[in-house]
XYZ file of C-alpha atoms in Angstrom:
579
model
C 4.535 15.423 -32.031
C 6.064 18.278 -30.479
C 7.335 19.555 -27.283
C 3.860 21.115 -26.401
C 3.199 24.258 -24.466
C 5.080 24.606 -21.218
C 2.630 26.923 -19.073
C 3.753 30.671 -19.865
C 7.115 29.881 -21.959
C 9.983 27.814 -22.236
C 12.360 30.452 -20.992
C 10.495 30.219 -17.671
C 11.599 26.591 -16.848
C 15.341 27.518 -18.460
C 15.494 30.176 -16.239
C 14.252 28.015 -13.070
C 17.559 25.634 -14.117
C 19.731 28.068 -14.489
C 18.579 29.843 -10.847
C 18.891 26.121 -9.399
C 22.849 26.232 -10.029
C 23.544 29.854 -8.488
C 20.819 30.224 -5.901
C 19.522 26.827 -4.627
C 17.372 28.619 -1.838
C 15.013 31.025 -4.116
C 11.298 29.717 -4.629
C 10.725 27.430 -7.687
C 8.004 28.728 -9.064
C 6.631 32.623 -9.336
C 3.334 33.199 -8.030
C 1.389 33.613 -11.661
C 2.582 30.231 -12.549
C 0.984 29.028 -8.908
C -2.476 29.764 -9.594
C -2.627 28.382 -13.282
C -1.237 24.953 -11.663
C -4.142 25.180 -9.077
C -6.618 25.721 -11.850
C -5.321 22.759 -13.942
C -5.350 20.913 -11.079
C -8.829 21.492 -10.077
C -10.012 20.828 -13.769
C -8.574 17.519 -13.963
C -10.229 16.578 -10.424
C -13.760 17.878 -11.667
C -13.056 15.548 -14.883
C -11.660 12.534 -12.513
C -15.017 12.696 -9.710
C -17.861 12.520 -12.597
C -15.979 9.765 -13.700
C -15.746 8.364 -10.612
C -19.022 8.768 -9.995
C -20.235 7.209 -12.974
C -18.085 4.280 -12.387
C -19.749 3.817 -9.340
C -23.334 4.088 -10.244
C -22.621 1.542 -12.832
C -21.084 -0.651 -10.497
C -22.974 -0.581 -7.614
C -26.138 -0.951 -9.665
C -25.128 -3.785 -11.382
C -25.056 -5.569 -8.136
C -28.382 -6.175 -7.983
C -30.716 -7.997 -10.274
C -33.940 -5.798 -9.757
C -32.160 -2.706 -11.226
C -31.772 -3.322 -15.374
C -27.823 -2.574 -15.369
C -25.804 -5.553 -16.356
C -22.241 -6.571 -15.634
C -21.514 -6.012 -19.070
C -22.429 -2.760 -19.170
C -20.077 -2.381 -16.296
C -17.989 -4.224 -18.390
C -17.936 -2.006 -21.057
C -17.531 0.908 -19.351
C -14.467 -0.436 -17.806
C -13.117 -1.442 -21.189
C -13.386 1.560 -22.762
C -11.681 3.648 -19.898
C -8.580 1.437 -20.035
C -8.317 1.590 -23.616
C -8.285 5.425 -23.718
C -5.513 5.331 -20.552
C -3.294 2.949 -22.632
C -3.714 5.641 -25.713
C -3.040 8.140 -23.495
C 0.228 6.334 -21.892
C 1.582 5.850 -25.401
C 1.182 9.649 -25.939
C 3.416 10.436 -22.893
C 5.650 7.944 -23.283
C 6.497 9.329 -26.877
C 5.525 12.959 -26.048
C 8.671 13.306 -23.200
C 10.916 10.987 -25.171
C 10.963 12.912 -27.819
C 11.309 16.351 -26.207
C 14.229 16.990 -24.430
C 13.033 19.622 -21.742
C 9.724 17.318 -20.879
C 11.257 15.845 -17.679
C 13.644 18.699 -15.977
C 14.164 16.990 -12.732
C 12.720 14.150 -10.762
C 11.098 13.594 -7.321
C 13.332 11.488 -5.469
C 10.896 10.055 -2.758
C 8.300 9.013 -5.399
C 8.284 5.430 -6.681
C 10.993 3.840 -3.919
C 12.223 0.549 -5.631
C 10.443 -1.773 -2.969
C 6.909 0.147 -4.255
C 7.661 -0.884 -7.392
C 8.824 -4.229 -6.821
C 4.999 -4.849 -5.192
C 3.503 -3.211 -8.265
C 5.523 -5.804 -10.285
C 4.323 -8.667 -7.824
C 0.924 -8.278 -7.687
C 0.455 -7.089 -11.613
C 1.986 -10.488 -12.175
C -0.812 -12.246 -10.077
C -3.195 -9.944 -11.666
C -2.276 -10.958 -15.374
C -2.772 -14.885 -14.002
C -6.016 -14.036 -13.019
C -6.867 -12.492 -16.316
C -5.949 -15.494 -17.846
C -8.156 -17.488 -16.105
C -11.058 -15.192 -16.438
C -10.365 -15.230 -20.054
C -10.458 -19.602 -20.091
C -13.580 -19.447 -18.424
C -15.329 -17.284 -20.203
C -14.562 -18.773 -23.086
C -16.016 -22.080 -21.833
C -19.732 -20.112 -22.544
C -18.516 -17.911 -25.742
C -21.963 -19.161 -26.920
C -24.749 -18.341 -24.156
C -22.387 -14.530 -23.000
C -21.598 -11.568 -24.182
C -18.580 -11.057 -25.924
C -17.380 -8.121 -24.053
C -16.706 -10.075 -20.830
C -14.496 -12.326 -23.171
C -12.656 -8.880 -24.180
C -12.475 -7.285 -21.097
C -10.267 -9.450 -19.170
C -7.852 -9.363 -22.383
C -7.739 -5.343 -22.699
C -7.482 -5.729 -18.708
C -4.308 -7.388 -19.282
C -2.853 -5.405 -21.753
C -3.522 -2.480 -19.264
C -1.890 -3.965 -17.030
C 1.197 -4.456 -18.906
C 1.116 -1.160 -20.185
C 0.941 0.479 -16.720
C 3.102 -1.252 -14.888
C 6.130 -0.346 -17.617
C 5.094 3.047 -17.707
C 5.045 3.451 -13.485
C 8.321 1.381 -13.693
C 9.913 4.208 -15.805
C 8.049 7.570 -14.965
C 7.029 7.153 -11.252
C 9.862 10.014 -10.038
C 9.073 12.564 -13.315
C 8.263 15.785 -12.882
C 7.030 16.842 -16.018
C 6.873 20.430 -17.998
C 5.201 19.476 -21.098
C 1.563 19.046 -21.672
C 0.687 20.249 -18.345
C -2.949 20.031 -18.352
C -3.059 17.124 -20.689
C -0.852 15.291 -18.313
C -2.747 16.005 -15.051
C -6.378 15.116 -16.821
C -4.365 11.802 -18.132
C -3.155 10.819 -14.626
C -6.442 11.313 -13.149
C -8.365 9.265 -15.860
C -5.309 6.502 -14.930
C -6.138 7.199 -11.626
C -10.231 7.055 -11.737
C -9.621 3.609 -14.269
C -8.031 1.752 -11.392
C -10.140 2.972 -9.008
C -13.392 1.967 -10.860
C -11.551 -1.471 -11.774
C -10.820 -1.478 -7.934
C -14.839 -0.616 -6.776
C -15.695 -3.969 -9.971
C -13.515 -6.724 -8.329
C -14.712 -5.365 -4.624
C -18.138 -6.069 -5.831
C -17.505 -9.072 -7.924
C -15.375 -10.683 -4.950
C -18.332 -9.617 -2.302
C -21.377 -11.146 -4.614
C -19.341 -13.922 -5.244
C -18.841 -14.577 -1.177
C -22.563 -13.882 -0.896
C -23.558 -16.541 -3.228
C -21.145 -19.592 -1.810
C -22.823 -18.791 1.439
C -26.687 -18.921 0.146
C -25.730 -22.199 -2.064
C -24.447 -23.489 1.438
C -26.837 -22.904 3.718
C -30.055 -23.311 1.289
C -31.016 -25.818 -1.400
C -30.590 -25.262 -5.036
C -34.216 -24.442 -5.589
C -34.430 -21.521 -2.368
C -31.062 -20.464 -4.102
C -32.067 -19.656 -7.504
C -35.408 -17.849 -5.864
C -33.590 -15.971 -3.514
C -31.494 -14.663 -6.939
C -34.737 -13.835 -8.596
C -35.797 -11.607 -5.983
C -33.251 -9.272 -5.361
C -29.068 -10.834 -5.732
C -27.110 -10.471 -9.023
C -26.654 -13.839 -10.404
C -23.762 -13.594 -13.150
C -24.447 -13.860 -16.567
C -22.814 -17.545 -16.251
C -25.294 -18.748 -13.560
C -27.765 -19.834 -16.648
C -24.597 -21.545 -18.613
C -23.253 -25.239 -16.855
C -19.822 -25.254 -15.893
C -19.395 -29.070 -15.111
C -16.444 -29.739 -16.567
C -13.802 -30.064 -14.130
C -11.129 -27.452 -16.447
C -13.590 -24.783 -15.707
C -13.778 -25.516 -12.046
C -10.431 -24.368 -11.581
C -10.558 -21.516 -13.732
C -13.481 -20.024 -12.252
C -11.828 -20.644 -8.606
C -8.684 -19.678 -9.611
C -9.335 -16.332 -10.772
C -11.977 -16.040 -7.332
C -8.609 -16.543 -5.302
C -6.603 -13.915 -7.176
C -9.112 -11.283 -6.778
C -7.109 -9.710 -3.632
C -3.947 -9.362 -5.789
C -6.096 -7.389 -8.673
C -7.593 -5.323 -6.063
C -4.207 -4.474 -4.361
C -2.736 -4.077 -7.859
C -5.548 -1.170 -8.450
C -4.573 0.554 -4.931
C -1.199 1.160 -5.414
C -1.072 2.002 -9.221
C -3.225 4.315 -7.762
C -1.428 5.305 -5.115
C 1.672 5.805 -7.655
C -0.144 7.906 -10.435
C -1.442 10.432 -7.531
C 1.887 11.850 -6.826
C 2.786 11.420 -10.181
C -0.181 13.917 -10.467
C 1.458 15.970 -7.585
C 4.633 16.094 -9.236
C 3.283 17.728 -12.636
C 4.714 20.888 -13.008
C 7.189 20.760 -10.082
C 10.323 21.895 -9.871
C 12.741 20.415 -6.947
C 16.268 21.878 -5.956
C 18.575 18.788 -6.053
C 20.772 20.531 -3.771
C 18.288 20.417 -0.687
C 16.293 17.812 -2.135
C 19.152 15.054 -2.166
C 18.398 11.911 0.569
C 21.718 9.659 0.416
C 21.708 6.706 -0.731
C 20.015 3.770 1.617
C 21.040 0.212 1.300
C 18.758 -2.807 2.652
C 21.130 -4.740 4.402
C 18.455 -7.182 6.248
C 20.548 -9.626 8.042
C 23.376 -7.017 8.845
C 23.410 -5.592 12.466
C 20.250 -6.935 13.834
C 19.666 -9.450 16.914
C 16.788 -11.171 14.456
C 14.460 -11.410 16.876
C 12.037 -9.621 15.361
C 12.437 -11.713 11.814
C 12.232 -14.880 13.846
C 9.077 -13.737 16.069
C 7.474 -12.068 12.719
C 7.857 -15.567 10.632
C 6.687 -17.777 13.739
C 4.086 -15.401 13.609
C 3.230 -15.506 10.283
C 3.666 -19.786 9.754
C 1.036 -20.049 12.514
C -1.036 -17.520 11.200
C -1.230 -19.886 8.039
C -2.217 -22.605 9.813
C -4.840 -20.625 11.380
C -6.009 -19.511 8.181
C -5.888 -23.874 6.956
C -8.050 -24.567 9.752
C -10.990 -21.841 10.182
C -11.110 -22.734 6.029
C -11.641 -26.043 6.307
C -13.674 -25.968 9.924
C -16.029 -23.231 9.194
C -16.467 -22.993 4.765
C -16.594 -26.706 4.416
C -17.732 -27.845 7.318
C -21.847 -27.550 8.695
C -21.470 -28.361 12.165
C -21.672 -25.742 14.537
C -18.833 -27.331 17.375
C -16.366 -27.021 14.506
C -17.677 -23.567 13.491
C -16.997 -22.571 17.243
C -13.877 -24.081 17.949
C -12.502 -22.439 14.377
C -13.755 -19.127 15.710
C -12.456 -19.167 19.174
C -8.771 -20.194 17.482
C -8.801 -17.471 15.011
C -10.178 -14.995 18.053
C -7.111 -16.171 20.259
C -4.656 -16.202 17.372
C -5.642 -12.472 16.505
C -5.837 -11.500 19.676
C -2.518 -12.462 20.667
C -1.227 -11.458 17.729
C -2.664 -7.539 17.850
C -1.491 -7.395 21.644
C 2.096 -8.419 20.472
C 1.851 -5.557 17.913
C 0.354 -2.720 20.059
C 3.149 -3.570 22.696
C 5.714 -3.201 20.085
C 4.537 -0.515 18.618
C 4.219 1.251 21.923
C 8.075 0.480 22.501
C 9.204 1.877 18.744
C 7.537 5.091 19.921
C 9.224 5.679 23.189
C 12.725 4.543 21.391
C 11.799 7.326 19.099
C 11.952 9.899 22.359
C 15.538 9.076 22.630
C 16.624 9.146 18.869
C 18.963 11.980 18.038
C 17.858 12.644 14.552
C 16.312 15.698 13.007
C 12.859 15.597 12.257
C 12.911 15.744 7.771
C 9.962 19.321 7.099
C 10.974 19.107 3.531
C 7.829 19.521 0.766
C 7.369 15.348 0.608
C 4.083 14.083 -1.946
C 5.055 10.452 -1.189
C 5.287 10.767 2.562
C 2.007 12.745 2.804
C 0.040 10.809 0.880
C 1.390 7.773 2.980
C -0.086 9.149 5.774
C -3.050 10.148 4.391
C -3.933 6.687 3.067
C -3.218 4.868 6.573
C -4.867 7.554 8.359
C -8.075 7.030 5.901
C -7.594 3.295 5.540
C -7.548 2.310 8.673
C -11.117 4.133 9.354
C -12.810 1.045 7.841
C -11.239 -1.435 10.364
C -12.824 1.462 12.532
C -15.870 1.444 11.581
C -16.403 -2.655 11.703
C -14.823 -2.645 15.126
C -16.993 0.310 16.813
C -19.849 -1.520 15.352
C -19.194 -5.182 16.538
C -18.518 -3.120 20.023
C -21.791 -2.214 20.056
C -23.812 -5.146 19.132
C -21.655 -7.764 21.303
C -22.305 -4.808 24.767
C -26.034 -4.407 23.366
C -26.618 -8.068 23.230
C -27.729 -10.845 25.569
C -27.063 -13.483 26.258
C -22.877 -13.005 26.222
C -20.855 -16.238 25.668
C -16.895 -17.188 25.377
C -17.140 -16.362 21.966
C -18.801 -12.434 22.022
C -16.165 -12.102 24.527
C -13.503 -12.949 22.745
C -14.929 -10.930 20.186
C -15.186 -7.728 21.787
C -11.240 -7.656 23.156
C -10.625 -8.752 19.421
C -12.686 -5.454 17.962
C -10.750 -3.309 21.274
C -7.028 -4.435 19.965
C -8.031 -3.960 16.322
C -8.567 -0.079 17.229
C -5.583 0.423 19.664
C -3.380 -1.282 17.676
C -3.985 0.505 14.323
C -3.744 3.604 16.625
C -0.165 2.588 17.766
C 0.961 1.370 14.599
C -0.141 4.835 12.490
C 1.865 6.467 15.429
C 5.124 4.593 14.819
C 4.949 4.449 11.149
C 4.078 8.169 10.669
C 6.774 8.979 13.199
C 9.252 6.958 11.559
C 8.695 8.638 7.811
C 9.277 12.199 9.554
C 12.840 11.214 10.686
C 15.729 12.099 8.585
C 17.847 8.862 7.780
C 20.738 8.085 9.162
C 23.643 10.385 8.251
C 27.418 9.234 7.721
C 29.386 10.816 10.061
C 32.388 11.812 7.272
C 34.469 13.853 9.353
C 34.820 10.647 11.628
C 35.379 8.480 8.401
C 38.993 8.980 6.984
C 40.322 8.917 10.552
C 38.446 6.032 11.203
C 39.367 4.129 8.171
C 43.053 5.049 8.819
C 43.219 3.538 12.092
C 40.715 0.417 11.475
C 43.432 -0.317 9.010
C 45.705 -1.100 11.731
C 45.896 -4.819 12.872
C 45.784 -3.975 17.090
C 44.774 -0.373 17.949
C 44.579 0.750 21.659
C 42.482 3.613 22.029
C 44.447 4.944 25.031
C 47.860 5.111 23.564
C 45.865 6.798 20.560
C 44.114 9.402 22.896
C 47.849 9.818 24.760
C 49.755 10.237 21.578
C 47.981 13.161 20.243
C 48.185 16.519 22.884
C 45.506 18.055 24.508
C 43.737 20.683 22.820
C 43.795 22.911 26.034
C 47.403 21.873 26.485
C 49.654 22.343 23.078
C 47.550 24.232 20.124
C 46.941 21.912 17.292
C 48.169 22.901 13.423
C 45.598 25.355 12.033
C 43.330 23.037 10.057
C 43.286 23.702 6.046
C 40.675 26.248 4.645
C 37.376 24.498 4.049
C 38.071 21.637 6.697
C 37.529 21.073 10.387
C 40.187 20.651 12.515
C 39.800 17.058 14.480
C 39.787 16.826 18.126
C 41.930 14.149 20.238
C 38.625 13.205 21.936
C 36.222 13.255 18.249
C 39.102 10.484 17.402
C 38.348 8.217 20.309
C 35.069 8.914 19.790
C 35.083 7.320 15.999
C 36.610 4.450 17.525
C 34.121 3.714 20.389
C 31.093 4.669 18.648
C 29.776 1.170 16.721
C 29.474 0.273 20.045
C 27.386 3.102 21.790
C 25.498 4.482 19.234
C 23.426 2.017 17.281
C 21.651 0.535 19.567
C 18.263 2.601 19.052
C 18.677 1.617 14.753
C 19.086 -1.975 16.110
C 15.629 -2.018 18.226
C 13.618 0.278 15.615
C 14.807 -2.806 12.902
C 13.371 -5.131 14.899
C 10.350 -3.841 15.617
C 9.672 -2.579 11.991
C 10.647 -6.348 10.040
C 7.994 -8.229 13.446
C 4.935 -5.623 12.336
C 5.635 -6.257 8.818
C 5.407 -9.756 8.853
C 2.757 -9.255 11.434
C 0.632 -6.887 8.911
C 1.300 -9.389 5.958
C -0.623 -12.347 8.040
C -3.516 -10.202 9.047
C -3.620 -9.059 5.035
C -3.711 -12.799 3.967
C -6.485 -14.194 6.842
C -9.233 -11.628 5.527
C -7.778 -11.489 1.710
C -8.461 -15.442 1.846
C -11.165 -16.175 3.152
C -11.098 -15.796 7.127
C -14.020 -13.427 7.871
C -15.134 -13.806 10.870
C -17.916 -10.877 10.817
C -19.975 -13.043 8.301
C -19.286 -16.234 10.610
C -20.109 -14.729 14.285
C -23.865 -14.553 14.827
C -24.087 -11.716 17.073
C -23.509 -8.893 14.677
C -25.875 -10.617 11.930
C -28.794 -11.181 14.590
C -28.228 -7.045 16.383
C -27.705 -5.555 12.830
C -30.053 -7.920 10.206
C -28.666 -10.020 7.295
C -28.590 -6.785 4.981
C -27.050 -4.088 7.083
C -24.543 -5.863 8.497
C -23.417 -7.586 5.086
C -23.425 -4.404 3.499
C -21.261 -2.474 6.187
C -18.660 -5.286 5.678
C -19.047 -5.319 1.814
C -18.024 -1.348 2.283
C -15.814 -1.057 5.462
C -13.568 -4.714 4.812
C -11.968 -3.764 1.709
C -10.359 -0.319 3.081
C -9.117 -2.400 6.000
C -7.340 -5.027 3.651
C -5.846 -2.074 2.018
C -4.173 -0.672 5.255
C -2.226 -4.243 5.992
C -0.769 -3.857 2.215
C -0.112 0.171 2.705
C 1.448 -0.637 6.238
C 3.712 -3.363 4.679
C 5.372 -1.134 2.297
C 5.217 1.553 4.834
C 7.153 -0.317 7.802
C 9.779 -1.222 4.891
C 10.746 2.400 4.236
C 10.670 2.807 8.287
C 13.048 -0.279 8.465
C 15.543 1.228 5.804
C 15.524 4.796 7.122
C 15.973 3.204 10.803
């Protein structure tokens, strides 16, 4: 397996290195080399939407029983995509270890460590899950198919494989294979997508038919299935023993963590994608080095606020279960809505508020805004920007249906200020965050440092006798500094003493408010992830809209919303660090 054909010769990308070292400034790339990227580019998307589209046809048609696609077929669609990506990620793997030019530099924005770390976290959870789709499916090996037996185990051998290779190659930018590589990342990319659109659906029909089986009887059940619902292909097969009870509500409960799982591998192989072909100059490409220091230099009030936050959120999320899923009276179905109404409510107010604060903070803040050529930070904004239009979309319609309705009670009320915060505060929020990824981090003041380390190293220092000692500049003229350093003023001295004190106080604040909205966003992910849906619950959407529209603008709009909590997490953690 060789190096492969670099896109109009190897001396090209030698002679981009060698042009790095002398002339940092010069453009990358010539212009003929340009348009051939743009037209591999745009071959690998054609190839990546009919796939897409295909995936969803399958998918979305195999929701329904009336339409003769199965979820095995969907099934085995899915399978086979994932087994050509893991083929494929062998072939790079081996492809760029074995060539020496394949990676020439790397994207240092792409893949940050805490990314990664979530990728690890919730590939873990999905691999769980896969085991207990695989135990109970294997409880009816004898009335099922046996590709929904092997899907879940090539699933999770996907998995595996994906997460090592993101682990590894999220910063490359490679030069070998060019086309093969961009037509590989977007068949990664369409995979988790379509494996993304299957649990969606799965989770959704699954919702739909605890809710039937609670409301009806076992006989209007199984009729309302004939007529129009998927039932799954285990519906006809018993699951009484109590083994297979858990597994088939165990994997149910770690559907969210698949789905997130598919969303930022996603997320991850785009710029990957982006980064094909590109060269970067090191020189004005370096960011220094950021540590996470959370408990160093912060007031923790917004840790402490963010966790109470988050503990009663929990509770929140105990109670509406166990009030409104597995309970039939309608007092307890009230009182668990009006608690989660008030808990959200005060909880998005909080966050808007905040978020309204980080912003005018960010009038004051000294730093330069960072115009470098980013992937990572535009397709950050991108997704929350897009993400956020499904919570959007749900809120503008409950707006509607609780002002077109009548008769208004405590509850519609309390619904309507709950669908007015949802939109201002995702406004806010996409304000700060977006603002916060545009500022360059902190920067070291290292003319201040060695003077400042000398005279730290002092046991008492007193900052007038300091500022006395050394002559005024106007005065006496100072030594003629050495070539290639700045001479050091008496006041830039006293300066370096007195500025801990002055000058942090806007890094301080922005901490604060970034670590309260990230626990904040991590409870409103885990209410609706969970369980805690108040749209199917509330009877004044379902009665304005019907019991098909409405369930099907949730089905599409809730899962987009989900996505934005996770995105903003990870999001407000690279705003915390750069604060």
């Amino acid at each position: 397996m060789g190096c492969g054909h670099k896109d109009d010769k190897t001396s090209l990308a030698s002679s981009q290195i060698a042009s790095f070292s002398h002339q940092p400034h010069q453009p990358s790339t010539p212009a003929s080399k340009e348009v051939w990227k743009k037209g591999g580019r745009m071959f690998s998307v054609l190839l990546a939407m009919h796939l897409a589209l295909l995936a969803c046809t399958l998918v979305s048609s195999g929701a329904f029983e009336k339409i003769a696609v199965h979820d095995y077929d969907v099934f085995f669609l899915l399978t086979v995509m994932m087994l050509i990506v893991i083929i494929w990620i062998i072939f790079y793997l081996v492809s760029t270890a074995r060539c020496p030019d394949a990676i020439l530099c790397k994207d240092s924005h792409a893949g940050p460590i805490w990314l990664r770390g979530g990728l690890i976290l919730f590939a873990i959870f999905s691999l769980v899950m896969d085991v207990f789709k695989i135990g109970y499916y294997s409880s009816f090996y004898s009335c099922l198919s046996a590709i929904k037996i092997i899907y879940p185990i090539v699933q999770a051998i996907f998995v595996v494989v994906q997460t090592y290779f993101l682990w590894i190659s999220a910063k490359d930018c490679v030069h070998v294979h060019l086309n093969v590589t961009r037509c590989g990342l977007m068949l990664t990319l369409t995979t988790n997508l379509a494996v993304w659109m299957s649990a969606v659906t799965d989770e959704s029909v699954h919702k739909a038919h605890s809710k039937l089986k609670k409301n009806v009887t076992e006989e209007i059940f199984r009729w309302l299935l004939k007529v129009g619902m998927r039932s799954s292909s285990t519906e006809e097969c018993n699951c009484n023993s109590q083994i297979c009870q858990i597994f088939k509500n165990g994997y149910f409960w770690l559907y969210p963590f698949n789905i997130e799982y598919s969303l930022f591998a996603s997320a991850m192989v785009y710029v990957m994608w982006k980064n094909v072909g590109r060269f970067i100059d090191n020189h004005s490409h370096h960011i220094p080095r950021l540590k996470f220091r959370l408990f160093r230099r912060t007031f923790f009030v917004g840790i402490v606020l963010g966790l109470i936050t988050l503990v009663s959120g929990l509770g929140v999320l105990i109670v509406y279960e166990v009030q409104v899923n597995a309970s039939t009276e309608s007092s307890k179905k009230s009182q668990a809505l009006t608690m989660y109404y008030i808990f959200n409510i005060v909880c998005l107010g909080l966050m808007s508020l905040v978020c309204i604060g980080g912003s005018v903070i960010y009038r004051f803040d000294k730093r330069d805004m960072d115009r470098h050529k980013n992937p990572t930070r535009t397709l950050d904004v991108a997704l929350l920007m897009g993400a956020a239009l499904g919570q959007y979309a749900i809120s503008y319609y409950s707006i509607v249906a609780i002002v077109a309705s009548t008769p208004r009670d405590a509850i519609s009320a309390l619904n309507l200020t709950y669908a007015l915060l949802m939109i201002a505060q995702h406004t806010f929020q996409n304000i700060f965050i977006i603002e916060g990824l545009h500022r360059q981090p902190p920067k070291e003041d290292h003319k201040h440092g060695s003077h400042r380390k000398d005279l730290y190293g002092l046991t008492f220092v007193n900052v007038n006798a300091v500022s006395l000692r050394v002559p005024d500049s106007g005065s006496t003229s100072a030594p003629s500094a050495a070539p290639g350093t700045e001479a050091t003023q008496p006041s830039d001295l006293v300066r370096s003493l007195t500025a801990p004190k002055k000058m942090n106080w806007r890094r301080k604040f922005l901490r604060e408010i970034s670590m309260f909205l990230l626990l904040g966003n991590i409870i409103l992910w885990i209410m609706p992830a969970f369980g805690a849906r108040p749209h199917f619950d509330n009877d004044t959407e379902l009665n304005f809209y019907g019991d098909s529209m409405w369930p099907a603008i949730v089905d599409i709009c809730l899962p987009f919303g989900i996505f934005y909590r996770m995105h903003a997490v990870a999001s407000l953690l690279e705003v915390y660090i750069m604060s």
